[in-house]
mmCIF file of C-alpha atoms in Angstrom:
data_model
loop_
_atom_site.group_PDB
_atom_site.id
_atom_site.type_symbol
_atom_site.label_atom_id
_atom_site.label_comp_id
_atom_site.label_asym_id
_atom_site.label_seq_id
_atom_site.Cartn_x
_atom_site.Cartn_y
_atom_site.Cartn_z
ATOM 1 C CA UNK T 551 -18.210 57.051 -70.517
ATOM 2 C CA UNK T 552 -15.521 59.470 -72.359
ATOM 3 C CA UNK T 553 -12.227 58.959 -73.785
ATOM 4 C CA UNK T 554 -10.659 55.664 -74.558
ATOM 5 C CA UNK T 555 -13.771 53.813 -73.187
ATOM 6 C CA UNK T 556 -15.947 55.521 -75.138
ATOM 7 C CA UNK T 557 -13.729 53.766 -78.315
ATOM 8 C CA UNK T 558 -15.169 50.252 -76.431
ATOM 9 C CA UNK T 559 -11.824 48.968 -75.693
ATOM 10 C CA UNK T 560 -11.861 47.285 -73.161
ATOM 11 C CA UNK T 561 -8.276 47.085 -72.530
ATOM 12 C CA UNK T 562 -9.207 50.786 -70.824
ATOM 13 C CA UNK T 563 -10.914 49.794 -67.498
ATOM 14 C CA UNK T 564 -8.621 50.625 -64.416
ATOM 15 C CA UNK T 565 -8.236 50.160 -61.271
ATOM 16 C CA UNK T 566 -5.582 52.131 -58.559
ATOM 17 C CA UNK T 567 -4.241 50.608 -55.861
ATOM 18 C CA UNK T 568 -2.692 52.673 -53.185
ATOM 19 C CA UNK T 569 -0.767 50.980 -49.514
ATOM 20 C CA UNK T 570 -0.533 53.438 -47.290
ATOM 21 C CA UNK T 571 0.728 54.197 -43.739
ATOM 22 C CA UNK T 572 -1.628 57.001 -43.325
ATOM 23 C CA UNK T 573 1.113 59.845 -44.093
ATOM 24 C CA UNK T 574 0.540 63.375 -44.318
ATOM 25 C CA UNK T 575 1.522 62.682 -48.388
ATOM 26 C CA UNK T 576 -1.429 60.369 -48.563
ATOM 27 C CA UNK T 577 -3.342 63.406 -49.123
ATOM 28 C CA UNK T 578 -2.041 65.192 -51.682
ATOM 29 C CA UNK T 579 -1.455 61.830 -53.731
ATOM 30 C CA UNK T 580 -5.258 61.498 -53.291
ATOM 31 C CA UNK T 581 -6.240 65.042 -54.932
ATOM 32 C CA UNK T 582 -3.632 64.567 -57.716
ATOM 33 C CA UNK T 583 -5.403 61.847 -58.882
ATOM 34 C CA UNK T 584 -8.823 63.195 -58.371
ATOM 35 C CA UNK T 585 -7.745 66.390 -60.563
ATOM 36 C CA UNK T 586 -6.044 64.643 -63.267
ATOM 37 C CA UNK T 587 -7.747 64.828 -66.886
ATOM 38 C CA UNK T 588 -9.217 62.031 -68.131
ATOM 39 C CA UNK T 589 -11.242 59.169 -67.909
ATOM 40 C CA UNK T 590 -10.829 58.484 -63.508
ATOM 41 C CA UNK T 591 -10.457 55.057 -62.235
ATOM 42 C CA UNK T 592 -13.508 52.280 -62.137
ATOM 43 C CA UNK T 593 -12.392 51.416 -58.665
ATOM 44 C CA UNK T 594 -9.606 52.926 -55.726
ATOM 45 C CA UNK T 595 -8.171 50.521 -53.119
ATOM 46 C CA UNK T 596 -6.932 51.930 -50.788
ATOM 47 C CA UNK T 597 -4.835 49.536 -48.385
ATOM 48 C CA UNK T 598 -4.271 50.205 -44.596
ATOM 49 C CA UNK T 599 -1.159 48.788 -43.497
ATOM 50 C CA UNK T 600 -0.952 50.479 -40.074
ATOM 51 C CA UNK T 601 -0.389 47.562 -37.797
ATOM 52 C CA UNK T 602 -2.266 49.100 -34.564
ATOM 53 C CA UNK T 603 -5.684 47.965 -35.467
ATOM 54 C CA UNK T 604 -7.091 50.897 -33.000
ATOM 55 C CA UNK T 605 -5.271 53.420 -35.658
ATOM 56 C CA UNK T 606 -7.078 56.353 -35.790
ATOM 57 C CA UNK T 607 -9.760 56.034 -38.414
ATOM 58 C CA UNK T 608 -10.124 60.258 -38.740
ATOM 59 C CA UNK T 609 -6.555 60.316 -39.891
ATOM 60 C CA UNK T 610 -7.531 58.632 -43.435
ATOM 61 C CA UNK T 611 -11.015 59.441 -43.633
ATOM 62 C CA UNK T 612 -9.502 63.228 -43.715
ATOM 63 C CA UNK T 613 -7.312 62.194 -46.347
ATOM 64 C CA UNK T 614 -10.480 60.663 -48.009
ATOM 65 C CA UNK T 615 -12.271 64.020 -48.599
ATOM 66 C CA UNK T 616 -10.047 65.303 -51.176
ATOM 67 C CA UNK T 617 -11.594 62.414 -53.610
ATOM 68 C CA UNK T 618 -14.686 64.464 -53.780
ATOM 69 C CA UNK T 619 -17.244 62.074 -56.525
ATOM 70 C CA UNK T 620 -14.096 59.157 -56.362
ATOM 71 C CA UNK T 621 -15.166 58.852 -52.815
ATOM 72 C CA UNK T 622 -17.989 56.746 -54.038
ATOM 73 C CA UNK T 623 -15.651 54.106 -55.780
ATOM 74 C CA UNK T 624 -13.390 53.880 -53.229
ATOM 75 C CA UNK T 625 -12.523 50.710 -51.113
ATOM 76 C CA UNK T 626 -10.576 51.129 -48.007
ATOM 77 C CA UNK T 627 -8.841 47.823 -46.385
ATOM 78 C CA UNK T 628 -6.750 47.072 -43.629
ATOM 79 C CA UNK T 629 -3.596 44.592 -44.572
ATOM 80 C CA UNK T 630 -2.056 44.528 -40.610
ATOM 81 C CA UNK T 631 1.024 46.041 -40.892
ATOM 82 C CA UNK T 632 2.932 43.567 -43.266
ATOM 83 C CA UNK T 633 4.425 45.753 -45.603
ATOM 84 C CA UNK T 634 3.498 47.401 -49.009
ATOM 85 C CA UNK T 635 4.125 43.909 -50.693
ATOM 86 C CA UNK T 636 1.561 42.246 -48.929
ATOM 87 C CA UNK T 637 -0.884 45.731 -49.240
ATOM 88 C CA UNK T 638 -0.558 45.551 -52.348
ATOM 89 C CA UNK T 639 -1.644 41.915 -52.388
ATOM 90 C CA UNK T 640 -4.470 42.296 -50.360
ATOM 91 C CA UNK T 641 -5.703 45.583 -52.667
ATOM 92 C CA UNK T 642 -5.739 43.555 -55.883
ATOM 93 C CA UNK T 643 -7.362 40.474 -54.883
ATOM 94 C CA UNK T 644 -9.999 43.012 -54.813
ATOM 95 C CA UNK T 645 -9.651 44.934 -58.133
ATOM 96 C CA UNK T 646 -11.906 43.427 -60.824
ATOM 97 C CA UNK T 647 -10.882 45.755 -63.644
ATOM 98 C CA UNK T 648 -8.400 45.029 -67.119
ATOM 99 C CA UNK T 649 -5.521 46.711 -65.911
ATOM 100 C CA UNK T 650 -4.850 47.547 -62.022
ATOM 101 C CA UNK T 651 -2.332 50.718 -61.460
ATOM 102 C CA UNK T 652 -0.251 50.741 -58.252
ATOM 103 C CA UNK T 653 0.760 53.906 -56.880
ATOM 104 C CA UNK T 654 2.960 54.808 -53.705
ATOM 105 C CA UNK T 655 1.146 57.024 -51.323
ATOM 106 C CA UNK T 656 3.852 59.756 -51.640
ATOM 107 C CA UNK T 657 3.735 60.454 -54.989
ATOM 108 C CA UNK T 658 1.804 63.027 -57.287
ATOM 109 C CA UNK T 659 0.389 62.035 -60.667
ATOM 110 C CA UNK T 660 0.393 64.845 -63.311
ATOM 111 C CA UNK T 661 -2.469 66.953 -64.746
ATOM 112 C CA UNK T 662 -3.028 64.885 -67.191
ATOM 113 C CA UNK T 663 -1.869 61.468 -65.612
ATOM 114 C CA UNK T 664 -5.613 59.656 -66.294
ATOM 115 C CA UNK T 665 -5.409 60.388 -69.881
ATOM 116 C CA UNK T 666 -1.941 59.866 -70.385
ATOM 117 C CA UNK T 667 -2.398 56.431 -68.447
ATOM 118 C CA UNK T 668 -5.284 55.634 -71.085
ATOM 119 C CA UNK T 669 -3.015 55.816 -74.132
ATOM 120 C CA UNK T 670 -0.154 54.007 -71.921
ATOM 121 C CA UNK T 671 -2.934 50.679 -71.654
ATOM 122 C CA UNK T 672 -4.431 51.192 -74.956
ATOM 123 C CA UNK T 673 -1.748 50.892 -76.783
ATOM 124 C CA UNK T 674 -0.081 48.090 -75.330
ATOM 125 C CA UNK T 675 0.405 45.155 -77.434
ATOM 126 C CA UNK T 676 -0.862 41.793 -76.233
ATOM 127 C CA UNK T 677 2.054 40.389 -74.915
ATOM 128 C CA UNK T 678 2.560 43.696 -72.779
ATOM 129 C CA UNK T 679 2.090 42.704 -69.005
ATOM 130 C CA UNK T 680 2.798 46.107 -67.526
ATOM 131 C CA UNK T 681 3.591 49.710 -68.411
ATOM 132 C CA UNK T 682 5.562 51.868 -66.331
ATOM 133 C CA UNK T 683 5.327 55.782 -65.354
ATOM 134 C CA UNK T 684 7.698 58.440 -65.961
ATOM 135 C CA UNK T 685 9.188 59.405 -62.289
ATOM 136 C CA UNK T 686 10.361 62.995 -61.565
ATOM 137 C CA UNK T 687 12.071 64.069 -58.724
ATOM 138 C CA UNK T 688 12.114 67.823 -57.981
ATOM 139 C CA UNK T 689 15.403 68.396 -56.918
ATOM 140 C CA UNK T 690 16.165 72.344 -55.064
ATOM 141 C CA UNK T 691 17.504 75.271 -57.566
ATOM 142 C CA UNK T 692 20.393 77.155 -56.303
ATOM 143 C CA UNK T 693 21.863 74.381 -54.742
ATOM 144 C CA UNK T 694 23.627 70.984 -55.322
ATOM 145 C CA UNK T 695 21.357 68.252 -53.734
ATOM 146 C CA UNK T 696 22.171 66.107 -50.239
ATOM 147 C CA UNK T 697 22.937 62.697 -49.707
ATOM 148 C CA UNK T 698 19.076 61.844 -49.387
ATOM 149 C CA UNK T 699 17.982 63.865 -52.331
ATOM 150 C CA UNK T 700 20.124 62.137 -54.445
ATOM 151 C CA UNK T 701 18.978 59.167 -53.527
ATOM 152 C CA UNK T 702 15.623 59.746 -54.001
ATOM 153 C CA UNK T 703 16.448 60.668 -57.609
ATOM 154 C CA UNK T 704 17.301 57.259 -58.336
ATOM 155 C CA UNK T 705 13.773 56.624 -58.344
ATOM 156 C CA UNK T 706 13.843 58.635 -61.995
ATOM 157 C CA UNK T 707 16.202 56.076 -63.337
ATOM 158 C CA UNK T 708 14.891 52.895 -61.649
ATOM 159 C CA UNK T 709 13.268 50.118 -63.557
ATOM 160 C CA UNK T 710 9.907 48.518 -62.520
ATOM 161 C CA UNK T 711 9.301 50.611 -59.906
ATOM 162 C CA UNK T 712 6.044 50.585 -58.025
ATOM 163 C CA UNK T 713 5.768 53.951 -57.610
ATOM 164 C CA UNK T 714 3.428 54.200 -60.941
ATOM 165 C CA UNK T 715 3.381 51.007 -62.108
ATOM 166 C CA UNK T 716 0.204 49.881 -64.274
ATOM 167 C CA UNK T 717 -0.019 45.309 -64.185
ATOM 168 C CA UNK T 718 -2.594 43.892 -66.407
ATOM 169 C CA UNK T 719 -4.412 42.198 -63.130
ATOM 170 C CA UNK T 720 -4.680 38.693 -64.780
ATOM 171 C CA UNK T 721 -0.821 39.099 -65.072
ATOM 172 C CA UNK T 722 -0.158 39.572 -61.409
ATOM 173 C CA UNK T 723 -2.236 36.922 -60.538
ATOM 174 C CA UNK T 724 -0.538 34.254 -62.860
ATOM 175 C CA UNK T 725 2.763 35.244 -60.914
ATOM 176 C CA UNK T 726 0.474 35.450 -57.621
ATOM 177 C CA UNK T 727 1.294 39.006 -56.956
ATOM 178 C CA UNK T 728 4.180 40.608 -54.732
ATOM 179 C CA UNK T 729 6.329 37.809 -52.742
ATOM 180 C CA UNK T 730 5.076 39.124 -49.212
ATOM 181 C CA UNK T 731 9.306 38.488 -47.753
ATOM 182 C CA UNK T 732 10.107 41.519 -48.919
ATOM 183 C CA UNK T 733 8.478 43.569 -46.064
ATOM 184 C CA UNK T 734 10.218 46.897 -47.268
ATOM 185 C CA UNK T 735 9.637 48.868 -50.087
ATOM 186 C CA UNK T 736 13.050 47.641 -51.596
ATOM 187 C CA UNK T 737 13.029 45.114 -54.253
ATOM 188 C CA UNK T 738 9.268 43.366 -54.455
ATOM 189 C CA UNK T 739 9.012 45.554 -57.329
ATOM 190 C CA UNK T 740 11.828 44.402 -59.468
ATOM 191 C CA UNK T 741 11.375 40.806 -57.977
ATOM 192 C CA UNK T 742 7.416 41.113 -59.432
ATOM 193 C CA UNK T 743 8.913 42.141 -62.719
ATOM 194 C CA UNK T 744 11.658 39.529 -62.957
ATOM 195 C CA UNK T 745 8.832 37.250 -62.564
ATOM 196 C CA UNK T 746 6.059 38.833 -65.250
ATOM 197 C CA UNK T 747 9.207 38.533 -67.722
ATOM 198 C CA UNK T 748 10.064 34.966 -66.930
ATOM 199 C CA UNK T 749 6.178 33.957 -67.574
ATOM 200 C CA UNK T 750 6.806 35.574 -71.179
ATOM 201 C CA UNK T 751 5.605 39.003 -70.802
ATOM 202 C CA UNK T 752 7.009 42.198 -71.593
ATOM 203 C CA UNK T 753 7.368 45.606 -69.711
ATOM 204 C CA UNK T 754 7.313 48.728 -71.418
ATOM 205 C CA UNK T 755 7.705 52.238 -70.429
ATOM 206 C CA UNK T 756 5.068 54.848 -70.990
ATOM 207 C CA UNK T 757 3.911 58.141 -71.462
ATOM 208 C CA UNK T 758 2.473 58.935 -67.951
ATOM 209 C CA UNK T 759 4.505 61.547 -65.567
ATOM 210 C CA UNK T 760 4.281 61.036 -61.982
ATOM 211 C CA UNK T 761 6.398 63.683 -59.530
ATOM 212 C CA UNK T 762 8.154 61.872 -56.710
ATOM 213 C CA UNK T 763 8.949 64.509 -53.919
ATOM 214 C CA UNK T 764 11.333 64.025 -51.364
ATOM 215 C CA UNK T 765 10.226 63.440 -48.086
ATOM 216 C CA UNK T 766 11.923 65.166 -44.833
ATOM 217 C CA UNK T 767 13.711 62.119 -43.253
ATOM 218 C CA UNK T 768 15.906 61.542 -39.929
ATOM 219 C CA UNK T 769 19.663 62.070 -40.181
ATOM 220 C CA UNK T 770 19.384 58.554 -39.681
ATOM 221 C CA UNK T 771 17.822 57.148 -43.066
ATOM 222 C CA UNK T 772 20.981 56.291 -44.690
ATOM 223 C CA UNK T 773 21.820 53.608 -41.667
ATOM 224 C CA UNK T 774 17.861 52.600 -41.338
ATOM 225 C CA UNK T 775 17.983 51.855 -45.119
ATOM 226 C CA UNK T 776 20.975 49.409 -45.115
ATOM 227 C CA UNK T 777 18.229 46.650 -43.969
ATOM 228 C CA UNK T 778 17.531 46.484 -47.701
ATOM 229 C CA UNK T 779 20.674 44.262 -48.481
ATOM 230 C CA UNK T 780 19.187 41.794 -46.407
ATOM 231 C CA UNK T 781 16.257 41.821 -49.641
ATOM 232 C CA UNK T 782 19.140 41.580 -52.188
ATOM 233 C CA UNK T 783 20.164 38.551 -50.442
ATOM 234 C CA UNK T 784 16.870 36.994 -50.957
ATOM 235 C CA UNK T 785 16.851 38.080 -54.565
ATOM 236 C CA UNK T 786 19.983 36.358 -55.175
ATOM 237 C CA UNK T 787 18.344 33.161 -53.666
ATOM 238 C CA UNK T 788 15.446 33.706 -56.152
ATOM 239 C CA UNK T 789 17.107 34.990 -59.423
ATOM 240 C CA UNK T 790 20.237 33.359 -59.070
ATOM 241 C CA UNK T 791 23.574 35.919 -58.689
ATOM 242 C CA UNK T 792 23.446 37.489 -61.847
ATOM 243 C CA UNK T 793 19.718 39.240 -60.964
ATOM 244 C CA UNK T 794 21.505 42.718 -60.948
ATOM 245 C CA UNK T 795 22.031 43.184 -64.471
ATOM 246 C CA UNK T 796 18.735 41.247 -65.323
ATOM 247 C CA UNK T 797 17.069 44.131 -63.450
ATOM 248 C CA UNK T 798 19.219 47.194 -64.128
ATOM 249 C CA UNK T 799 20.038 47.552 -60.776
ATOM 250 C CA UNK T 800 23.260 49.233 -59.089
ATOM 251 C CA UNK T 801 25.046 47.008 -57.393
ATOM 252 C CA UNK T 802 25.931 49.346 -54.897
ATOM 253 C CA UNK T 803 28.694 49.820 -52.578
ATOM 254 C CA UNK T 804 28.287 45.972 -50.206
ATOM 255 C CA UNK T 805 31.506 44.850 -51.080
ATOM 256 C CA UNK T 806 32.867 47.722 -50.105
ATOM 257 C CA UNK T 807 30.984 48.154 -46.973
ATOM 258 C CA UNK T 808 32.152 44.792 -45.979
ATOM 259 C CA UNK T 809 35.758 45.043 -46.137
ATOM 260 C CA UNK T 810 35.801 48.290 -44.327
ATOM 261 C CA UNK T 811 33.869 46.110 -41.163
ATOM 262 C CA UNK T 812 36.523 43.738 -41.655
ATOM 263 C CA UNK T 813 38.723 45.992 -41.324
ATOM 264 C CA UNK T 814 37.750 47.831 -38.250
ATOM 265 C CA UNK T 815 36.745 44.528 -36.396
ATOM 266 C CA UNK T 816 40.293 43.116 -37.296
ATOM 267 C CA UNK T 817 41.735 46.297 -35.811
ATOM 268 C CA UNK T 818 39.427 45.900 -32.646
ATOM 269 C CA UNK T 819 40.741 42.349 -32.177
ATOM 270 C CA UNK T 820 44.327 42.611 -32.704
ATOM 271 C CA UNK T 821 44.385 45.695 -30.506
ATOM 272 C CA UNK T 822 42.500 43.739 -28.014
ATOM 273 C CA UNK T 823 45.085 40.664 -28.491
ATOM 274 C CA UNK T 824 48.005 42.631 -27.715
ATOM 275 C CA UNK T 825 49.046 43.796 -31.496
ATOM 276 C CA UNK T 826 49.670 47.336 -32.002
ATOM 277 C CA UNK T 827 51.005 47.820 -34.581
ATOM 278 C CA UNK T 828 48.738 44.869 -36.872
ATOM 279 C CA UNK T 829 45.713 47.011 -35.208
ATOM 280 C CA UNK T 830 47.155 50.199 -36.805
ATOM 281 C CA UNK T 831 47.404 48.947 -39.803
ATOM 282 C CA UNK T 832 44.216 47.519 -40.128
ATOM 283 C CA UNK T 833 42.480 50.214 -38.746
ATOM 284 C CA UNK T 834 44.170 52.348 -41.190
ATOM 285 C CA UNK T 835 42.604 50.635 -43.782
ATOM 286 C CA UNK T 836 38.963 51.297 -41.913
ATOM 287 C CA UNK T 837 39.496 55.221 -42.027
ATOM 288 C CA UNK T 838 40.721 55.082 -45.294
ATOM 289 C CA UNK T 839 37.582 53.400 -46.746
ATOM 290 C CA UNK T 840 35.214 55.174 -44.489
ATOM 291 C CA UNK T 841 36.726 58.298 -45.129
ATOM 292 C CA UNK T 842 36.475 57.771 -49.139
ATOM 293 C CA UNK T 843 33.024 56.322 -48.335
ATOM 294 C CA UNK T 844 32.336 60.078 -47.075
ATOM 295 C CA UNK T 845 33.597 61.975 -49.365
ATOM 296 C CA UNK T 846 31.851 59.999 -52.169
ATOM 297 C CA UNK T 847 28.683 61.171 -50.429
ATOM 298 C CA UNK T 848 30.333 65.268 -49.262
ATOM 299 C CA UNK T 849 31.862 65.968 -52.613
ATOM 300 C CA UNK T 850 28.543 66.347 -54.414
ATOM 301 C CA UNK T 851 26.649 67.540 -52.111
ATOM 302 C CA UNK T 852 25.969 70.603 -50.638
ATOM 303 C CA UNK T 853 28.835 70.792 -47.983
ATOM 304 C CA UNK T 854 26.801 72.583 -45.396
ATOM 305 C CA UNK T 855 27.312 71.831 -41.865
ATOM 306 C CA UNK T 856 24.531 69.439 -41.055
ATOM 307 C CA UNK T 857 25.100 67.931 -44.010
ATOM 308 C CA UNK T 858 28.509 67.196 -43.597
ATOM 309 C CA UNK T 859 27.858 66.326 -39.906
ATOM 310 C CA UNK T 860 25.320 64.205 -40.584
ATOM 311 C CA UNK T 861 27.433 62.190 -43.831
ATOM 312 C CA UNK T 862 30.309 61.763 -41.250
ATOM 313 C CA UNK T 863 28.659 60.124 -38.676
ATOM 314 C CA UNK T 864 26.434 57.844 -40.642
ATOM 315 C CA UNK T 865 29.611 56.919 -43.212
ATOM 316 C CA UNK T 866 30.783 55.380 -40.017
ATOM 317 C CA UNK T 867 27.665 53.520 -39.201
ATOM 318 C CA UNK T 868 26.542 52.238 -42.571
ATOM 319 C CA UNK T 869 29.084 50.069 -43.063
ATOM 320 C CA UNK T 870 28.450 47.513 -40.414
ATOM 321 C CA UNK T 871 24.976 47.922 -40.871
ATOM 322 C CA UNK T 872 25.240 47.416 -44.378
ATOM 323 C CA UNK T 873 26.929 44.237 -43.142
ATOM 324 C CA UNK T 874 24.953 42.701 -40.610
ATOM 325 C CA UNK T 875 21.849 43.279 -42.815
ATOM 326 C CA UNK T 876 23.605 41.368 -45.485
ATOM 327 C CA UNK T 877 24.606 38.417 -43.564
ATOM 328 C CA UNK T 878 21.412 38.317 -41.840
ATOM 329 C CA UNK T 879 19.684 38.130 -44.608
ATOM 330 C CA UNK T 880 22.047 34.947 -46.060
ATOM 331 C CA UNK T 881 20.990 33.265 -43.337
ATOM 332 C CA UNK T 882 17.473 34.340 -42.834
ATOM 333 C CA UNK T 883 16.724 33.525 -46.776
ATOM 334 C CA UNK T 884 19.181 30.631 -47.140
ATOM 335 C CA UNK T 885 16.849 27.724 -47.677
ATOM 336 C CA UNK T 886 14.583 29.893 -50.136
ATOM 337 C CA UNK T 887 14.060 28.073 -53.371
ATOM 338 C CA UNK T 888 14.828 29.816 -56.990
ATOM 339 C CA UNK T 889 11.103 31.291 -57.647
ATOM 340 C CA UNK T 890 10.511 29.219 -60.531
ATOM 341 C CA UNK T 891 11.453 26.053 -57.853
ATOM 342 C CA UNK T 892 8.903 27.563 -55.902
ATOM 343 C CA UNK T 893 6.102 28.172 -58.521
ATOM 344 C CA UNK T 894 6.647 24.529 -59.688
#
């Protein structure tokens, strides 16, 4: 063995675990981390989560190639479609390494990721139950960035996030992993880490760059991605209604969102009962918060016609989705426990 090993620390034995849908990213997340310098992972788990068990099998075993030698220590597994939480469940229960590394399928470790990640474990002090990576986001030159590239390049400021996220593996399995609910990625992450802190551990941030790209998306992702607030109504259930600022998270704009759906339903149903001029006034108030709503998401933006299209007609839409997801979710998640309820 080289590098860190080499020292005999055993603190340095890795394992990555990867859910994946089988993208055409899953690739060239594969051959960044079979390139990187460094001592390479004892084991790769890859997890399956298509949930048509008749998938095509040539799909991944293409992306599989790229591995070259890591071929030989890697572990493919199908999870059944249940979302990354519970793929990355089923991927650790079979990691037996120190420390067990979870990576998104759409992101690109650096050159020298494998040594970096060496120094990140090795010098972690013992009461350090995870160490997080470094995100970039490539963001276009010559141009401001959309809507969706600016969201992605959140991911650069978020905490916890399971993008490049390296777990000692006895620490995720005294919190018993991700809390398979969350069946979007949105949340488990910073719900796992809430959880390793509670149990007395701390979480650092390292040394290790990973690049984020963003993906091409619908015009429709903003309104598809509102069904997150249904998973910050189920972390309110199990953190209690302060979990925001125990996770450095934005609060984001739900308040908002749900007085301009008040707004536009109470103009629906007083124009409906016969009341003009009530119906004006509250749907008054609905343009005037969607149309800030837009222009909070125009103004720094590129301003190009799709763009501003596309921002128009979703600012209209993501409201009452935003809404619906949110209420849905109180109800879905209201007889959750706190965790700690739960774990007791």
């Amino acid at each position: 063995m080289t590098g860190a090993r080499a020292c005999g620390d055993p603190r340095a034995g890795y394992a990555v675990v990867v859910p994946t849908l089988v993208r055409d990213t899953l690739a060239d997340c594969l051959a960044a981390l079979a390139a990187a310098h460094g001592p390479h992972p004892d084991e790769i788990v890859l997890v399956d989560d298509r949930a048509d068990p008749d998938a095509d099998p040539d799909t991944l075993e293409h992306a599989l190639t790229v591995l070259g030698d890591l071929r030989e220590r890697t572990t493919v597994l199908r999870s059944g479609g249940r979302g990354p939480a519970a793929a990355r469940n089923t991927g650790v229960r079979a990691v037996t390494a120190p420390w067990t590394v979870l990576l998104d399928d759409d992101v690109q470790v650096g050159p020298h990721w494998c040594d970096q990640l060496i120094q990140d474990v090795t010098e972690a002090a013992p009461d350090t139950g995870a160490v997080q990576g470094v995100i970039t986001v490539p963001l276009p030159d010559g141009r401001r960035p959309t809507d969706r590239e600016r969201d992605t390049a959140g991911l650069a400021r978020a905490r916890w996030t399971a993008a490049d996220m390296a777990y000692r593996t006895d620490v995720l399995k005294q919190v018993r992993g991700f809390d398979e609910r969350f069946t979007r990625p949105f949340r488990e992450d910073a719900d796992l880490a809430l959880r390793v802190l509670d149990a007395g551990w701390r979480i650092r941030r390292g040394g290790r760059a990973t690049r984020h790209p963003v993906r091409p998306a619908s015009r429709w992702a903003a309104v598809k991605q509102q069904s997150g607030n249904a998973d910050d109504a189920l972390m309110r259930r199990l953190h209690g209604p302060h979990w925001w600022s125990r996770a450095v998270a934005p609060r984001g704009r739900i308040r908002r969102h749900v007085a301009i759906t008040a707004a536009g339903t109470a103009a629906l149903a007083l124009a409906a009962a016969g009341r003009p001029r009530a119906a004006a006034a509250a749907g008054a108030g609905w343009a005037a918060g969607t149309a800030e709503f837009a222009w909070a998401r125009i103004g720094p933006g590129p301003r190009t016609r799709h763009e501003v299209t596309t921002v128009l007609i979703t600012s209209v839409l993501v409201p009452p989705a935003a809404t619906w997801h949110r209420l849905s979710g109180l109800w879905r998640h209201r007889g959750a426990p706190a965790w700690h309820e739960a774990a007791g």
